[in-house]
mmCIF file of C-alpha atoms in Angstrom:
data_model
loop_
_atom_site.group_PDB
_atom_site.id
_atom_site.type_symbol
_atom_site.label_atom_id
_atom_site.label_comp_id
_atom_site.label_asym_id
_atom_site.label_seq_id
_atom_site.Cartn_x
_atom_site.Cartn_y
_atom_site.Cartn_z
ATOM 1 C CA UNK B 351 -23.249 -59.877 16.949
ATOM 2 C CA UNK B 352 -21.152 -57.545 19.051
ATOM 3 C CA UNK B 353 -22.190 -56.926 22.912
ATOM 4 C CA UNK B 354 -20.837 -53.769 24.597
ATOM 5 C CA UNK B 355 -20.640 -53.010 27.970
ATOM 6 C CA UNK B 356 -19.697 -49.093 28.818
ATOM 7 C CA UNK B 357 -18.778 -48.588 32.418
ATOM 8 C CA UNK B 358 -17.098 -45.042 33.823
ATOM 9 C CA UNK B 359 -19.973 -42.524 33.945
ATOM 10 C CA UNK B 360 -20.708 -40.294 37.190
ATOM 11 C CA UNK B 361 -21.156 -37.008 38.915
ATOM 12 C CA UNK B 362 -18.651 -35.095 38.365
ATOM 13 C CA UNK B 363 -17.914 -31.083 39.118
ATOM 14 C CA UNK B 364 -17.537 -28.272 36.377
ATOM 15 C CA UNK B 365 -13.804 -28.692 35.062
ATOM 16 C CA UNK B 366 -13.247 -32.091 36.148
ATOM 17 C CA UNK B 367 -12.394 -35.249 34.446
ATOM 18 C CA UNK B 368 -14.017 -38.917 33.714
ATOM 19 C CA UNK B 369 -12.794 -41.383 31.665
ATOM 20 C CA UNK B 370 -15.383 -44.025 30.454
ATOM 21 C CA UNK B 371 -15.031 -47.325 28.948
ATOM 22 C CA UNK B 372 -16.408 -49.604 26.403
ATOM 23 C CA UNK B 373 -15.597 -53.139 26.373
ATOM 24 C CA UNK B 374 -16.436 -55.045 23.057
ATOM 25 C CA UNK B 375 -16.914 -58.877 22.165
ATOM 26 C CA UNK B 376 -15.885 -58.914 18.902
ATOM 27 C CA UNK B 377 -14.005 -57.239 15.803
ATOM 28 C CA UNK B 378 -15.468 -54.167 14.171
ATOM 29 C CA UNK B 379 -14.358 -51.234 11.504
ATOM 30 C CA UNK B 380 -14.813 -48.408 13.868
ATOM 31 C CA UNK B 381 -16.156 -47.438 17.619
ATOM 32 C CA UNK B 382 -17.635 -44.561 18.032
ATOM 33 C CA UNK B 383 -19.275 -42.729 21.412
ATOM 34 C CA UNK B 384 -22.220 -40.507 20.939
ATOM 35 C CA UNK B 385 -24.260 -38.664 23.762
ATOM 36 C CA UNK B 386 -27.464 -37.775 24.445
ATOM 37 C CA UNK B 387 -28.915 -35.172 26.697
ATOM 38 C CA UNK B 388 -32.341 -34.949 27.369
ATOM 39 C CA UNK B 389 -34.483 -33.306 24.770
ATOM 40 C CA UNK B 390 -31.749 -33.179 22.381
ATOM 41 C CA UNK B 391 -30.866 -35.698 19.468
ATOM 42 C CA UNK B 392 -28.327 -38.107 19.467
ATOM 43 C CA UNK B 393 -24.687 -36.333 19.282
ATOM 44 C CA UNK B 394 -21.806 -37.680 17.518
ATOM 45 C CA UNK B 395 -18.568 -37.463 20.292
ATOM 46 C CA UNK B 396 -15.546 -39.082 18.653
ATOM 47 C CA UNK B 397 -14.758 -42.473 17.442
ATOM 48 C CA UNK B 398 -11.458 -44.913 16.610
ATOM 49 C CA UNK B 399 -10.872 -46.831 13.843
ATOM 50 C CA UNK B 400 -10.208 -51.033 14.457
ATOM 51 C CA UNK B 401 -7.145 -51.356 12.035
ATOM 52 C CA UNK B 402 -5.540 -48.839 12.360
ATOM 53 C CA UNK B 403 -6.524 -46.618 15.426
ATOM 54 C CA UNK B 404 -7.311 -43.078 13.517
ATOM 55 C CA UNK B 405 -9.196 -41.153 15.866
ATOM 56 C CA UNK B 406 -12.352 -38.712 14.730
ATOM 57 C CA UNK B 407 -13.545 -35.766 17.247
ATOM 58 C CA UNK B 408 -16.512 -33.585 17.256
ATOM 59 C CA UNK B 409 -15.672 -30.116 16.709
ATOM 60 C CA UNK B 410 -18.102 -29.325 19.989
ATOM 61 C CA UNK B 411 -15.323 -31.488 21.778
ATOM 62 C CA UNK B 412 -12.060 -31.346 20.002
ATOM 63 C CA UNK B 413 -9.494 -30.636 22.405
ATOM 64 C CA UNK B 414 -11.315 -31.716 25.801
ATOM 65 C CA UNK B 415 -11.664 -35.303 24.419
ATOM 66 C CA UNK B 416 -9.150 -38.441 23.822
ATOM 67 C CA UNK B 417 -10.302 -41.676 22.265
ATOM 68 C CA UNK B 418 -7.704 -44.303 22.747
ATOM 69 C CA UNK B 419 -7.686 -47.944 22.863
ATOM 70 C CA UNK B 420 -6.372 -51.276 24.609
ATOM 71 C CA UNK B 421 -3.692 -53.071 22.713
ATOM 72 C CA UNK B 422 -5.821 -55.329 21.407
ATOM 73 C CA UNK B 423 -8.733 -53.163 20.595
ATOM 74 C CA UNK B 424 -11.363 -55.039 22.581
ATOM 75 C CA UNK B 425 -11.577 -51.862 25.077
ATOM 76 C CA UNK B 426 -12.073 -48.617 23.960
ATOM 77 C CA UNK B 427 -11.377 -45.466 26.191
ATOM 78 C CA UNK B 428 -12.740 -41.943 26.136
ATOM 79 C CA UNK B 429 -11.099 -39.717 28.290
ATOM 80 C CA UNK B 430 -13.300 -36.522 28.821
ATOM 81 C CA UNK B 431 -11.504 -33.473 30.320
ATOM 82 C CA UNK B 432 -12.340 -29.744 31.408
ATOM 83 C CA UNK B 433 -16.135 -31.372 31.712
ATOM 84 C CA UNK B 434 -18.827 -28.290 31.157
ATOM 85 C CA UNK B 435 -22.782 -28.549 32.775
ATOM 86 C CA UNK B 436 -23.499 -29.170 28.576
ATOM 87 C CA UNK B 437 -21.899 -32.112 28.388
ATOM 88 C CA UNK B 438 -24.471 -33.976 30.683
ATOM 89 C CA UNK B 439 -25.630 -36.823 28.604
ATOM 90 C CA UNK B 440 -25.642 -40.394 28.542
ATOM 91 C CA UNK B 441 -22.895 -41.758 26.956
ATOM 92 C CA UNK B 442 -23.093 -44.774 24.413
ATOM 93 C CA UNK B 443 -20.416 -46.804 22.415
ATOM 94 C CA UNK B 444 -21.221 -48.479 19.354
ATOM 95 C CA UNK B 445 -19.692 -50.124 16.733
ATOM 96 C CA UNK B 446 -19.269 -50.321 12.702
ATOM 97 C CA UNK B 447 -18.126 -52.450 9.914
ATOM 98 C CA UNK B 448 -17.524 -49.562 7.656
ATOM 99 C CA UNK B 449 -15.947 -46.093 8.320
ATOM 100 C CA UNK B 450 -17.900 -44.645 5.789
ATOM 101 C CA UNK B 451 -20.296 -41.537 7.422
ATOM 102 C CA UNK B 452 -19.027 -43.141 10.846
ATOM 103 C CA UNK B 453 -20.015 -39.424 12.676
ATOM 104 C CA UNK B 454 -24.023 -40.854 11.905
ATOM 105 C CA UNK B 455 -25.653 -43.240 14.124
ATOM 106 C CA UNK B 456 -26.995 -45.080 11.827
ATOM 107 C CA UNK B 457 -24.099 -45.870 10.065
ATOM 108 C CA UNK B 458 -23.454 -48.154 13.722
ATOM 109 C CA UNK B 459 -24.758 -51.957 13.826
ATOM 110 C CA UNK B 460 -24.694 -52.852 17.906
ATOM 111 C CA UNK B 461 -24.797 -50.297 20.471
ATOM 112 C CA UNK B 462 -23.951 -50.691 24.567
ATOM 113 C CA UNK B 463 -26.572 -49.264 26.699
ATOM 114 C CA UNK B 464 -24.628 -46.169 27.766
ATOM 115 C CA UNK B 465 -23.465 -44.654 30.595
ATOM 116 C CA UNK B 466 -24.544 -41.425 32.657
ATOM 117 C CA UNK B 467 -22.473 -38.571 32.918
ATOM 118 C CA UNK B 468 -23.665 -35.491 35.180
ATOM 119 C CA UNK B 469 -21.712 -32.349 35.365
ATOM 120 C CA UNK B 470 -22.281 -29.932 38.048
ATOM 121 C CA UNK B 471 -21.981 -26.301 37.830
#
């Protein structure tokens, strides 16, 4: 079992920045972040492979986003910039053991319990 702990979220103003973290327990294939926003499904947000630290990025967020990680891969950072009111959400990390159809949530085993993130216009 992997725990994961996400700390980072806030309030934050139209075209500012937060950068949130994910700190795991254990070894996994990939980490990925998804959001939901009230009323809306789970959204795929970008993720970062274990081994050898290829990144993935929605296309809704390619660009604005970086996904990077510690050296040894036990934190995992996503760096959200130019921050529009639509990407209010809570923010949740979650891990894999296989890379295959890692942009679906239910490819992902253990998930932390996410973090807000509030963008004001």
């Amino acid at each position: 079992q992997v725990q994961l702990v996400e700390s980072g979220g806030g309030l934050v103003q139209a075209g500012g920045s937060l950068r949130l973290s994910c700190a795991a327990s254990g070894r996994y294939a990939v980490m990925g972040w998804f959001r939901q926003a009230p009323g809306k499904e789970r959204e795929f947000v970008a993720a970062i492979a274990g081994s050898n630290g290829n990144t993935y990025y929605a296309d809704s967020v390619q660009g604005r986003v970086t996904i990077s990680s510690d050296g040894a891969k036990n934190t995992v950072f996503l760096q959200l910039n130019s921050l529009k009111p639509e990407d209010t959400a809570i923010y949740s990390c979650a891990v894999a053991f296989t890379l295959f159809r890692l942009r679906v949530p239910e490819t992902y085993s253990f998930w932390g319990r996410g973090t807000q993130v509030t963008v004001s216009s």
